[in-house]
C-alpha positions in Angstrom: 158.9 109.4 70.0 156.8 108.0 72.8 156.5 104.4 73.5 152.9 104.2 72.3 153.6 105.8 68.9 156.6 103.5 68.5 154.4 100.5 69.2 151.7 101.7 66.7 154.4 102.2 64.0 155.7 98.6 64.6 152.2 97.3 64.4 151.6 99.1 61.1 154.8 97.7 59.7 153.8 94.1 60.7 150.3 94.5 59.1 151.9 95.8 55.9 154.4 92.9 55.8 151.5 90.4 56.3 149.4 92.2 53.6 152.4 92.2 51.2 152.8 88.4 51.6 149.1 87.8 50.7 147.7 87.3 47.3 145.1 89.8 45.9 142.3 87.4 46.6 143.4 86.9 50.2 143.7 90.7 50.7 140.1 91.1 49.3 138.8 88.4 51.6 140.6 89.9 54.6 139.2 93.4 53.8 135.7 91.8 53.4 136.1 90.1 56.8 137.3 93.3 58.5 134.4 95.3 57.0 131.8 92.6 57.8 133.2 92.4 61.4 133.0 96.2 61.7 129.5 96.3 60.4 128.6 93.4 62.7 130.0 95.2 65.7 128.3 98.5 64.8 125.0 96.6 64.0 125.2 94.6 67.3 125.9 97.8 69.2 122.9 99.6 67.6 120.7 96.6 68.3 121.9 96.4 72.0 121.4 100.1 72.5 118.0 100.0 70.8 116.9 97.1 73.1 118.2 99.0 76.1 116.4 102.2 75.1 113.1 100.2 74.6 113.6 98.7 78.1 114.3 102.2 79.6 111.2 103.7 77.8 109.0 100.8 79.1 110.3 101.5 82.6 109.6 105.2 82.2 106.1 104.5 81.0 105.5 102.1 83.9 106.9 104.7 86.4 104.7 107.4 84.8 101.6 105.1 85.2 102.6 104.4 88.8 103.1 108.1 89.5 99.6 108.9 88.1 98.1 106.2 90.3 100.0 107.6 93.3 98.6 111.1 92.5 95.0 109.7 92.3 95.6 107.9 95.7 97.0 111.1 97.2 93.9 113.0 96.1 91.6 110.3 97.5 93.6 110.4 100.8 93.3 114.2 101.0 89.6 114.0 100.4 89.1 111.2 102.9 91.2 113.1 105.5 89.1 116.2 105.0 85.9 114.1 105.4 87.3 112.4 108.5 88.2 115.8 110.0 84.7 117.1 109.3 83.2 114.0 110.9 85.5 114.4 113.9 84.5 118.0 114.3 80.8 117.1 114.2 81.4 114.4 116.7 83.2 116.8 119.0 80.5 119.4 118.6 77.8 117.1 119.9 80.0 115.0 122.1 78.6 116.0 125.4 75.0 116.2 124.4 72.6 113.4 125.3 70.6 111.6 122.6 67.5 111.7 124.8 67.7 115.5 125.1 68.2 115.9 121.4 65.2 113.6 120.6 63.0 115.4 123.1 63.9 118.7 121.5 63.3 117.4 118.0 59.9 115.9 119.0 58.9 119.2 120.5 60.0 121.1 117.4 57.7 119.0 115.1 54.8 119.0 117.7 54.9 115.4 119.0 56.7 115.9 122.3 53.9 114.1 124.2 54.1 111.2 121.8 57.8 110.3 122.5 57.3 107.6 125.1 60.8 106.4 125.9 64.4 106.7 125.1 66.4 103.9 126.9 70.0 102.9 126.5 70.3 99.3 125.4 74.0 98.8 124.9 77.3 100.7 124.7 80.7 99.9 123.1 83.9 101.6 122.2 87.0 100.9 120.2 89.3 103.3 122.0 88.5 106.2 119.6 84.7 106.1 119.1 81.9 105.3 121.6 78.6 103.9 120.3 75.5 103.7 122.4 72.4 102.0 121.1 69.0 103.4 122.4 65.5 102.0 122.2 63.2 104.8 121.1 59.4 104.5 121.3 56.7 106.8 119.7 53.0 106.2 120.1 49.9 107.4 118.2 51.8 109.4 115.6 50.6 110.1 112.1 52.6 109.4 108.9 53.3 113.1 108.4 54.4 113.6 112.0 56.7 110.6 111.8 58.2 111.8 108.5 58.8 115.3 110.0 60.4 113.8 113.1 62.7 111.5 111.1 63.7 114.4 108.9 64.4 116.5 111.9 66.7 114.0 113.6 68.5 113.0 110.4 69.3 116.6 109.5 69.8 117.9 113.1 73.5 117.5 113.1 73.6 115.0 115.9 75.9 112.0 115.2 73.4 109.2 115.1 72.2 106.4 112.9 68.8 104.7 112.8 69.7 101.0 113.0 66.2 99.5 112.8 62.6 100.6 112.7 59.4 98.7 113.6 56.1 100.3 112.7 52.7 99.0 113.8 49.4 100.5 112.6 46.6 101.0 115.2 43.1 101.9 114.4 40.9 103.6 117.0 37.5 105.0 116.3 38.2 104.8 112.6 41.4 106.7 112.8 44.8 105.2 112.1 47.9 106.0 114.1 51.4 104.5 114.2 53.3 102.8 117.0 57.0 103.2 116.2 59.9 101.4 117.9 63.4 102.3 116.7 67.0 101.3 117.6 69.2 104.4 117.2 73.0 104.5 117.6 74.6 107.6 119.0 78.3 108.2 118.6 80.8 110.2 120.7 84.5 110.8 120.1 86.5 109.5 123.1 88.9 112.2 124.5 92.5 111.2 124.1 91.6 108.4 121.5 94.0 108.0 118.7 92.5 109.2 115.4 
């Protein structure tokens, strides 16, 4: 016999000796205590495992929620990246063109080439990636329809610009109304070698 089985046999004999020396009532109480202890251990184990499972399930739900948020952010990032690439392409397309030439061409296209008085650079700035130049643009003796067509033409012409401010004055000559328009227009250009 092995040492372990010998030890187990000795332990069994000791337990039997102890039980033989007990009264029936003591044996019943001992059995009740052993069963209660066993039930307590099993119940405690089940409760502990249940608590741990609930904690794990809560962590899984939290991680699934975070994963969903990350997927939404990844989709937003991809959309923003595509939009940024489209804007960069547009900026590169018109990067070398001058705003004054674009405005002259647009004015000619809508039939008010002689009414575009001036396109003068007011200021310039850059942030290492994008250069912004602000121009003062003046139109004189234009009608409302002509102004609307000119604005539509420059806004949809594909040139990277933004109208910053517009000041319109109405003039009346010989009973006819015309408009004097002063605008500040920002033109943008992508700087070569800038980090994007």
